[in-house]
Amino acid sequence: MATDCKAWLNANPVEEADLSDFASAEEDNGGSVSGGRNLNETNGNWLSLSSNNIQEARLKAKAKRRLRKTSSRDSGRGDSLSDNGDAVRGAPVTPASPKSKLMDRKSRCGKGRGLPKKGGAGGKGVWGRSGEVYEPEEVDKKDPNYDDAQENCVYETLVLPLDERDFEKTVTPIVQEYFEHADTKEVAEQLSELNLGPMQSEVPLLAVSLALEAKASQRELTSRLLADLCGPVLTCGNLESAFDKLLWELPDLVLDTPGAPQLVGQFIARAVSDQILSESYIDGYKGRVNCEYTRAALDRAAVLLKMSLGGLRMDNQWGAGGGQKPITQLIKEMNLLLKEYVLSGDGAEAERCLRDLEVPHFHHEFVYEAIVMVLESKGDKTFEMILQLLKSLSASSVITVDQIGRGYERVYMDIADINIDVPRAYFILEQFVDKSFSLGIINVKLRDYCPSRGRKRFISEGDGGVIKLESC
């Protein structure tokens, strides 16, 4: 220690102001300073001190003062002084600063390598290390809470059965959504999640009741739904009970749907054809029916089943919806509709048939076929009848303005090809467009867009013998 202090003094010379440390050092050693001489008291006698003792006392004082200044900073390192003033490395001491205790994230036990606590699995809201998989915990039979009866318990979710009040609120949206997406598997999954209980027979009853007030395409979807649900969700007994209730409630259904007996008869015939109802179902009512509506429904079903033996396809008795039909079939049905209208002249029937096609997005094809029929026809009868039909359909908004415009534009684009087969096509089209504008079917812009046939100009018209092509 003395050697270190000498080396430090050689590097840092002591000033005169530091000589005051000598006095404190002498006081610590029991000595005093008097008249500029170094004295020491031993047994009541003052003795002079050697220069080496003075130097050693000065170094000890300097070392003590340095330790006092750094005590707060180095308190955690455990530095202390021995009896002779040498610094000794001791056991670590906990930091005295309260702030350092709060901010210190390392372990305070004085062990470890400064890693996170619990290997990173500790902390608020943490259930273990990331990606750690827990194995099944074995039951401790010595646990005071252990119960033998709980070892073989199986816990399952309990779904309460639906009552009559909640049944209609739950199942009606499912059937109405099915009319939009037409996915029978999704309906089967949704119904299987419900505890229908004794209300299983009410599912076909509710579906058919909703289909009676819907379109033909939705009745076709209902027949497919009943066929697909029979087995996974419903039984043949549930379907028979549902149709029994339908026949019993026909007097009330007729008030809202006058054609309910014929429609119910078609549903029964389709169910028998799909083999979800027994063939003897209709025969079981013979001689036991007093209601005229029930008798009409059963007679309708019996007639359809006899016709199916002659080759009638029962799987398409309702017809397919417009979005499910191929385009070629739609075009064919529109042509038949126009030909029937020209022969009968019944505009209301033509409008009803067009609505039943359920293709409002494809009405431009109807307008296109109507104008082409006018161009290919002979005489003014077809010309006038098609104009009146388009006027009535436009006034009733069955065909929208944009669909009419697209139909006319398609004719404008194909008029050059049509003119090959019909030489007077340009002339007839100009007349038809002018009449359509006068009746308010089309606007000025669509009328002006109508193309006209180019013609030759000859020498007699003053072109100097040059033949030119010019559009009128």
Coordinates of C-alpha atoms in Angstrom, one line a residue:
M1 CA 0.0 0.0 0.0
A2 CA 2.8 2.4 0.8
T3 CA 4.5 1.7 -2.5
D4 CA 1.2 2.5 -4.3
C5 CA 0.8 5.8 -2.4
K6 CA 4.4 6.9 -3.2
A7 CA 3.8 6.2 -6.9
W8 CA 0.6 8.2 -6.8
L9 CA 2.3 11.2 -5.0
N10 CA 5.1 11.2 -7.6
A11 CA 2.4 11.5 -10.3
N12 CA 0.4 14.0 -8.3
P13 CA 2.6 16.4 -6.2
V14 CA 1.1 17.5 -2.9
E15 CA 0.4 21.2 -2.6
E16 CA 0.9 23.3 0.5
A17 CA -2.8 23.4 1.1
D18 CA -2.7 19.6 1.5
L19 CA -0.3 19.9 4.5
S20 CA -3.3 20.3 6.7
D21 CA -3.9 16.6 6.3
F22 CA -0.7 16.1 8.3
A23 CA -2.4 17.5 11.4
S24 CA -5.4 15.2 11.1
A25 CA -3.0 12.3 10.5
E26 CA -1.1 13.2 13.7
E27 CA -4.3 13.5 15.7
D28 CA -5.3 10.0 14.5
N29 CA -1.8 8.6 15.6
G30 CA -2.0 10.4 19.0
G31 CA 0.6 13.0 18.0
S32 CA 0.6 16.8 17.6
V33 CA 2.5 19.5 15.8
S34 CA 4.2 22.3 17.8
G35 CA 6.4 25.1 16.6
G36 CA 7.0 23.6 13.2
R37 CA 8.6 20.5 14.7
N38 CA 7.4 16.9 14.4
L39 CA 6.7 15.6 17.9
N40 CA 5.1 12.4 19.3
E41 CA 3.9 11.7 22.8
T42 CA 5.0 8.4 24.4
N43 CA 4.3 7.8 28.1
G44 CA 3.9 11.6 28.7
N45 CA 7.1 12.5 26.8
W46 CA 7.2 14.3 23.5
L47 CA 9.6 12.7 21.0
S48 CA 10.5 13.9 17.6
L49 CA 9.2 11.9 14.5
S50 CA 11.3 10.8 11.6
S51 CA 10.6 12.0 8.1
N52 CA 9.5 8.5 7.1
N53 CA 6.8 8.5 9.7
I54 CA 5.5 11.9 8.6
Q55 CA 5.4 10.8 5.0
E56 CA 3.5 7.6 5.9
A57 CA 0.9 9.5 7.9
R58 CA 0.3 11.9 5.1
L59 CA -0.3 9.0 2.6
K60 CA -2.7 7.3 5.0
A61 CA -4.7 10.5 5.3
K62 CA -4.8 11.0 1.6
A63 CA -6.0 7.5 1.0
K64 CA -8.8 7.8 3.7
R65 CA -10.0 11.1 2.1
R66 CA -10.2 9.4 -1.4
L67 CA -12.2 6.5 0.0
R68 CA -14.6 8.8 1.8
K69 CA -15.3 10.7 -1.5
T70 CA -16.0 7.5 -3.4
S71 CA -17.9 5.6 -0.7
S72 CA -21.3 6.3 -2.1
R73 CA -20.3 5.4 -5.7
D74 CA -18.3 2.3 -4.8
S75 CA -20.5 1.1 -2.0
G76 CA -21.7 -1.8 -4.1
R77 CA -18.2 -3.1 -4.8
G78 CA -17.4 -3.9 -1.2
D79 CA -14.1 -2.0 -0.9
S80 CA -12.9 -1.5 2.7
L81 CA -9.7 -0.6 4.6
S82 CA -7.7 -3.0 6.7
D83 CA -6.2 -2.0 10.0
N84 CA -3.1 -0.7 8.3
G85 CA -5.2 1.4 5.8
D86 CA -4.9 -1.0 2.8
A87 CA -8.0 -1.3 0.6
V88 CA -9.5 -4.9 0.7
R89 CA -11.9 -6.4 -1.7
G90 CA -14.7 -7.9 0.3
A91 CA -18.2 -9.3 -0.2
P92 CA -20.5 -7.3 -2.5
V93 CA -22.9 -4.9 -0.8
T94 CA -26.4 -4.1 -2.0
P95 CA -26.6 -0.6 -3.5
A96 CA -27.8 2.0 -1.1
S97 CA -29.6 4.2 -3.7
P98 CA -33.3 3.4 -3.7
K99 CA -33.5 4.5 -7.4
S100 CA -30.9 2.0 -8.4
K101 CA -32.9 -0.7 -6.7
L102 CA -36.0 0.1 -8.7
M103 CA -34.2 0.3 -12.0
D104 CA -32.1 -2.7 -11.5
R105 CA -33.5 -5.6 -13.7
K106 CA -30.8 -8.1 -12.7
S107 CA -31.1 -10.7 -10.0
R108 CA -30.4 -9.2 -6.5
C109 CA -29.3 -12.3 -4.9
G110 CA -25.7 -11.7 -6.0
K111 CA -25.6 -14.9 -8.2
G112 CA -26.1 -15.7 -11.8
R113 CA -24.9 -14.1 -15.0
G114 CA -27.3 -11.3 -15.3
L115 CA -29.8 -13.2 -17.5
P116 CA -33.6 -12.6 -17.4
K117 CA -35.5 -14.1 -14.5
K118 CA -37.0 -17.5 -15.0
G119 CA -35.3 -17.8 -18.3
G120 CA -37.6 -15.2 -19.9
A121 CA -40.8 -17.0 -18.8
G122 CA -41.6 -14.7 -16.0
G123 CA -43.5 -11.4 -15.9
K124 CA -47.1 -10.2 -15.8
G125 CA -49.5 -12.1 -18.0
V126 CA -46.9 -14.6 -19.1
W127 CA -47.8 -18.3 -19.0
G128 CA -44.4 -19.7 -20.0
R129 CA -41.7 -19.5 -22.6
S130 CA -42.6 -18.8 -26.2
G131 CA -43.4 -22.1 -28.0
E132 CA -43.4 -24.2 -24.8
V133 CA -45.8 -27.1 -24.9
Y134 CA -47.3 -28.4 -21.7
E135 CA -47.8 -32.1 -21.2
P136 CA -50.9 -33.5 -19.5
E137 CA -50.6 -33.0 -15.8
E138 CA -50.8 -36.2 -13.8
V139 CA -53.4 -36.3 -11.0
D140 CA -51.9 -36.5 -7.6
K141 CA -53.9 -39.0 -5.6
K142 CA -52.4 -37.6 -2.3
D143 CA -53.9 -34.2 -3.1
P144 CA -56.6 -33.4 -0.4
N145 CA -58.9 -32.2 -3.2
Y146 CA -58.5 -35.5 -5.2
D147 CA -61.8 -37.2 -6.1
D148 CA -62.0 -40.6 -7.6
A149 CA -65.3 -39.8 -9.5
Q150 CA -63.6 -37.1 -11.5
E151 CA -61.0 -39.3 -13.2
N152 CA -63.4 -40.7 -15.9
C153 CA -65.5 -37.6 -16.4
V154 CA -66.2 -36.4 -20.0
Y155 CA -67.1 -32.7 -20.4
E156 CA -69.3 -31.7 -23.3
T157 CA -71.0 -28.5 -24.4
L158 CA -74.7 -28.7 -23.6
V159 CA -77.1 -27.1 -26.2
L160 CA -80.6 -26.6 -24.9
P161 CA -83.4 -27.7 -27.3
L162 CA -85.3 -25.0 -29.2
D163 CA -88.8 -24.2 -28.2
E164 CA -91.6 -23.1 -30.5
R165 CA -90.9 -19.4 -29.9
D166 CA -87.2 -19.5 -30.6
F167 CA -87.5 -22.0 -33.4
E168 CA -88.9 -19.7 -36.0
K169 CA -86.5 -16.8 -35.0
T170 CA -83.5 -19.1 -35.5
V171 CA -84.4 -21.2 -38.5
T172 CA -86.2 -18.6 -40.7
P173 CA -83.0 -16.6 -41.3
I174 CA -81.2 -19.8 -42.2
V175 CA -83.7 -20.7 -44.9
Q176 CA -83.9 -17.1 -46.3
E177 CA -80.1 -17.0 -46.6
Y178 CA -80.2 -20.4 -48.4
F179 CA -82.4 -18.8 -51.0
E180 CA -79.5 -16.4 -51.7
H181 CA -76.4 -18.7 -51.7
A182 CA -78.2 -22.1 -52.5
D183 CA -75.6 -24.1 -50.5
T184 CA -77.4 -27.1 -48.9
K185 CA -74.3 -28.2 -47.0
E186 CA -74.1 -24.9 -45.1
V187 CA -77.7 -25.3 -44.1
A188 CA -77.1 -28.8 -42.9
E189 CA -74.1 -27.7 -40.8
Q190 CA -76.1 -24.9 -39.2
L191 CA -79.0 -27.1 -38.4
S192 CA -76.8 -29.8 -37.0
E193 CA -75.4 -27.3 -34.5
L194 CA -78.9 -26.7 -33.1
N195 CA -80.7 -29.0 -30.7
L196 CA -83.9 -29.3 -32.7
G197 CA -85.4 -32.1 -30.6
P198 CA -89.1 -32.6 -31.3
M199 CA -89.0 -29.6 -33.7
Q200 CA -87.3 -31.5 -36.5
S201 CA -90.5 -32.0 -38.4
E202 CA -91.1 -28.2 -38.3
V203 CA -88.0 -27.6 -40.5
P204 CA -89.7 -28.9 -43.8
L205 CA -92.9 -27.2 -42.8
L206 CA -91.3 -23.8 -42.4
A207 CA -89.2 -24.2 -45.6
V208 CA -92.2 -25.1 -47.8
S209 CA -94.3 -22.3 -46.2
L210 CA -91.7 -19.7 -47.1
A211 CA -91.3 -21.2 -50.6
L212 CA -95.0 -20.9 -51.3
E213 CA -94.7 -17.1 -51.2
A214 CA -91.4 -17.1 -53.2
K215 CA -90.5 -17.5 -56.8
A216 CA -90.4 -20.7 -58.8
S217 CA -86.6 -20.9 -58.6
Q218 CA -86.7 -20.7 -54.8
R219 CA -89.3 -23.5 -54.8
E220 CA -86.8 -25.6 -56.8
L221 CA -84.1 -24.8 -54.2
T222 CA -86.5 -25.8 -51.4
S223 CA -87.1 -29.2 -53.1
R224 CA -83.4 -29.8 -53.4
L225 CA -82.9 -28.8 -49.7
L226 CA -85.4 -31.3 -48.5
A227 CA -83.8 -34.0 -50.5
D228 CA -80.3 -33.2 -49.2
L229 CA -81.4 -32.8 -45.5
C230 CA -83.1 -36.2 -45.5
G231 CA -80.6 -38.4 -43.8
P232 CA -78.0 -36.1 -42.2
V233 CA -80.5 -34.0 -40.4
L234 CA -84.1 -35.2 -41.0
T235 CA -85.7 -38.6 -41.4
C236 CA -88.5 -39.8 -43.7
G237 CA -90.8 -39.7 -40.7
N238 CA -90.1 -36.1 -40.1
L239 CA -91.0 -35.3 -43.8
E240 CA -94.2 -37.2 -43.6
S241 CA -95.2 -35.4 -40.5
A242 CA -94.4 -32.0 -42.1
F243 CA -96.5 -32.7 -45.2
D244 CA -99.4 -34.0 -43.0
K245 CA -99.4 -30.6 -41.2
L246 CA -99.2 -28.8 -44.6
L247 CA -102.3 -30.6 -45.9
W248 CA -104.0 -29.8 -42.6
E249 CA -103.2 -26.1 -42.8
L250 CA -104.1 -25.6 -46.4
P251 CA -107.3 -23.7 -45.7
D252 CA -105.2 -21.1 -43.9
L253 CA -102.5 -21.0 -46.5
V254 CA -105.0 -20.4 -49.3
L255 CA -105.8 -17.0 -47.8
D256 CA -102.2 -15.8 -48.5
T257 CA -101.4 -18.0 -51.5
P258 CA -104.5 -18.9 -53.6
G259 CA -102.5 -21.5 -55.6
A260 CA -101.3 -23.2 -52.4
P261 CA -103.1 -26.6 -53.1
Q262 CA -101.4 -27.0 -56.5
L263 CA -98.0 -26.0 -55.2
V264 CA -98.2 -28.3 -52.2
G265 CA -99.2 -31.1 -54.6
Q266 CA -96.1 -30.4 -56.7
F267 CA -93.9 -30.5 -53.6
I268 CA -95.4 -33.9 -52.6
A269 CA -94.9 -35.3 -56.1
R270 CA -91.3 -34.0 -56.2
A271 CA -90.6 -35.6 -52.7
V272 CA -92.0 -38.9 -53.9
S273 CA -89.8 -38.7 -57.0
D274 CA -86.7 -37.9 -54.9
Q275 CA -87.6 -41.0 -52.8
I276 CA -87.8 -39.1 -49.5
L277 CA -91.5 -39.9 -49.3
S278 CA -93.0 -43.4 -49.8
E279 CA -95.0 -44.1 -52.9
S280 CA -97.9 -45.2 -50.7
Y281 CA -98.1 -41.8 -49.0
I282 CA -100.8 -40.5 -51.4
D283 CA -102.7 -43.8 -51.3
G284 CA -103.0 -43.6 -47.6
Y285 CA -105.3 -40.5 -47.9
K286 CA -107.8 -42.1 -50.3
G287 CA -111.3 -42.1 -48.9
R288 CA -110.3 -40.1 -45.8
V289 CA -110.2 -36.6 -47.1
N290 CA -113.0 -34.2 -46.6
C291 CA -111.3 -30.8 -47.3
E292 CA -111.5 -29.7 -50.9
Y293 CA -108.1 -28.0 -50.8
T294 CA -106.4 -31.2 -49.5
R295 CA -108.1 -33.3 -52.1
A296 CA -106.9 -30.8 -54.8
A297 CA -103.3 -31.1 -53.6
L298 CA -103.3 -34.9 -53.5
D299 CA -105.0 -35.0 -57.0
R300 CA -102.3 -32.7 -58.4
A301 CA -99.5 -34.9 -56.9
A302 CA -101.1 -38.1 -58.3
V303 CA -101.4 -36.6 -61.8
L304 CA -97.8 -35.4 -61.8
L305 CA -96.5 -38.8 -60.7
K306 CA -98.5 -40.5 -63.5
M307 CA -97.0 -38.1 -66.0
S308 CA -93.6 -38.9 -64.7
L309 CA -94.1 -42.5 -65.7
G310 CA -94.6 -41.2 -69.3
G311 CA -91.3 -39.5 -69.4
L312 CA -91.9 -36.2 -67.5
R313 CA -88.8 -35.1 -65.5
M314 CA -89.9 -34.3 -62.0
D315 CA -86.4 -33.0 -61.0
N316 CA -87.1 -29.8 -63.1
Q317 CA -90.8 -29.2 -62.6
W318 CA -90.3 -25.9 -61.0
G319 CA -87.8 -24.7 -63.6
A320 CA -84.3 -23.3 -62.9
G321 CA -83.6 -19.7 -61.9
G322 CA -82.3 -17.3 -64.5
G323 CA -78.8 -17.2 -62.9
Q324 CA -78.6 -21.0 -63.1
K325 CA -79.7 -21.4 -66.7
P326 CA -77.2 -21.5 -69.6
I327 CA -77.2 -18.5 -71.9
T328 CA -78.3 -20.5 -74.9
Q329 CA -81.4 -21.7 -73.1
L330 CA -82.2 -18.1 -72.1
I331 CA -81.9 -16.8 -75.6
K332 CA -84.1 -19.7 -76.9
E333 CA -86.8 -18.9 -74.3
M334 CA -86.8 -15.2 -75.2
N335 CA -87.2 -16.0 -78.9
L336 CA -90.2 -18.2 -78.1
L337 CA -91.6 -15.5 -75.9
L338 CA -91.4 -13.0 -78.7
K339 CA -93.0 -15.3 -81.3
E340 CA -95.8 -16.2 -78.9
Y341 CA -96.4 -12.5 -78.3
V342 CA -96.5 -11.7 -82.0
L343 CA -99.1 -14.5 -82.5
S344 CA -101.3 -13.7 -79.5
G345 CA -100.7 -10.0 -79.0
D346 CA -101.0 -10.5 -75.2
G347 CA -98.6 -7.9 -73.7
A348 CA -99.4 -8.8 -70.1
E349 CA -98.6 -12.4 -70.6
A350 CA -95.3 -11.5 -72.3
E351 CA -94.4 -9.3 -69.3
R352 CA -95.2 -12.0 -66.9
C353 CA -93.1 -14.6 -68.7
L354 CA -90.2 -12.1 -68.9
R355 CA -90.4 -11.6 -65.1
D356 CA -90.5 -15.4 -64.5
L357 CA -87.1 -15.7 -66.3
E358 CA -85.6 -13.8 -63.4
V359 CA -82.7 -12.3 -65.4
P360 CA -83.0 -8.5 -65.2
H361 CA -79.3 -8.3 -65.9
F362 CA -79.9 -10.1 -69.3
H363 CA -82.8 -8.0 -70.6
H364 CA -80.6 -6.3 -73.1
E365 CA -80.6 -9.7 -75.0
F366 CA -84.5 -9.5 -75.1
V367 CA -84.3 -6.0 -76.6
Y368 CA -81.7 -7.2 -79.1
E369 CA -83.7 -10.2 -80.2
A370 CA -86.9 -8.0 -80.5
I371 CA -85.2 -5.5 -82.9
V372 CA -83.6 -8.3 -85.0
M373 CA -87.1 -9.8 -85.3
V374 CA -88.4 -6.5 -86.6
L375 CA -85.5 -6.3 -89.1
E376 CA -86.1 -9.8 -90.4
S377 CA -89.9 -9.6 -90.5
K378 CA -92.1 -8.7 -93.5
G379 CA -94.9 -6.2 -93.1
D380 CA -95.7 -3.6 -90.5
K381 CA -97.5 -5.8 -87.9
T382 CA -94.4 -7.0 -86.2
F383 CA -92.9 -3.5 -86.4
E384 CA -95.8 -2.0 -84.5
M385 CA -96.3 -4.8 -82.0
I386 CA -92.7 -4.8 -80.9
L387 CA -92.7 -1.0 -80.5
Q388 CA -95.8 -1.3 -78.2
L389 CA -94.2 -4.1 -76.2
L390 CA -91.0 -2.2 -75.6
K391 CA -92.9 0.9 -74.7
S392 CA -95.0 -1.0 -72.1
L393 CA -92.0 -2.7 -70.6
S394 CA -90.1 0.5 -70.4
A395 CA -93.0 2.4 -68.8
S396 CA -93.5 -0.4 -66.2
S397 CA -89.7 -0.4 -65.5
V398 CA -89.5 -4.2 -66.2
I399 CA -86.7 -3.3 -68.6
T400 CA -84.5 -0.5 -67.3
V401 CA -83.1 2.4 -69.4
D402 CA -79.5 1.0 -69.4
Q403 CA -80.7 -2.4 -70.6
I404 CA -82.6 -0.8 -73.4
G405 CA -79.6 1.3 -74.3
R406 CA -77.3 -1.8 -74.4
G407 CA -79.7 -3.7 -76.6
Y408 CA -79.9 -0.9 -79.1
E409 CA -76.1 -0.4 -79.1
R410 CA -75.6 -4.1 -79.8
V411 CA -77.8 -3.8 -82.8
Y412 CA -75.8 -0.8 -84.0
M413 CA -72.6 -2.8 -83.8
D414 CA -74.0 -5.9 -85.6
I415 CA -76.0 -4.0 -88.3
A416 CA -73.3 -4.5 -90.9
D417 CA -73.5 -8.3 -90.6
I418 CA -77.3 -8.2 -90.4
N419 CA -77.4 -6.2 -93.6
I420 CA -75.8 -9.1 -95.5
D421 CA -78.9 -11.2 -94.9
V422 CA -81.4 -8.4 -94.8
P423 CA -80.6 -5.8 -97.5
R424 CA -83.1 -3.2 -96.2
A425 CA -81.8 -3.5 -92.6
Y426 CA -80.4 0.0 -92.4
F427 CA -83.6 1.6 -93.7
I428 CA -85.8 -0.4 -91.4
L429 CA -83.5 0.3 -88.4
E430 CA -83.6 4.1 -89.0
Q431 CA -87.4 4.0 -89.1
F432 CA -87.6 1.9 -85.9
V433 CA -85.1 4.2 -84.1
D434 CA -87.1 7.3 -85.0
K435 CA -90.4 5.7 -83.8
S436 CA -88.7 4.6 -80.6
F437 CA -87.6 8.2 -80.0
S438 CA -91.0 9.6 -80.7
L439 CA -92.6 7.1 -78.2
G440 CA -90.0 8.0 -75.5
I441 CA -88.3 4.6 -75.4
I442 CA -84.8 6.0 -76.2
N443 CA -83.2 9.4 -75.8
V444 CA -81.7 11.8 -78.4
K445 CA -78.1 10.6 -77.9
L446 CA -79.0 7.0 -78.6
R447 CA -81.0 8.1 -81.7
D448 CA -78.2 10.1 -83.1
Y449 CA -75.8 7.2 -82.6
C450 CA -77.8 5.1 -85.0
P451 CA -75.5 4.2 -88.1
S452 CA -76.6 4.8 -91.6
R453 CA -75.7 3.0 -94.8
G454 CA -73.0 4.6 -97.1
R455 CA -73.8 5.1 -100.7
K456 CA -72.0 5.8 -104.0
R457 CA -72.0 9.3 -105.6
F458 CA -71.9 9.2 -109.4
I459 CA -70.7 11.6 -112.2
S460 CA -74.1 13.2 -112.5
E461 CA -73.7 14.6 -109.0
G462 CA -70.8 16.9 -110.1
D463 CA -67.7 15.1 -108.9
G464 CA -65.7 15.3 -112.1
G465 CA -66.1 11.7 -113.0
V466 CA -64.5 10.4 -109.7
I467 CA -66.5 7.8 -107.7
K468 CA -66.4 8.5 -103.9
L469 CA -67.8 6.8 -100.8
E470 CA -69.6 9.1 -98.4
S471 CA -71.8 8.6 -95.4
C472 CA -75.1 10.4 -95.5

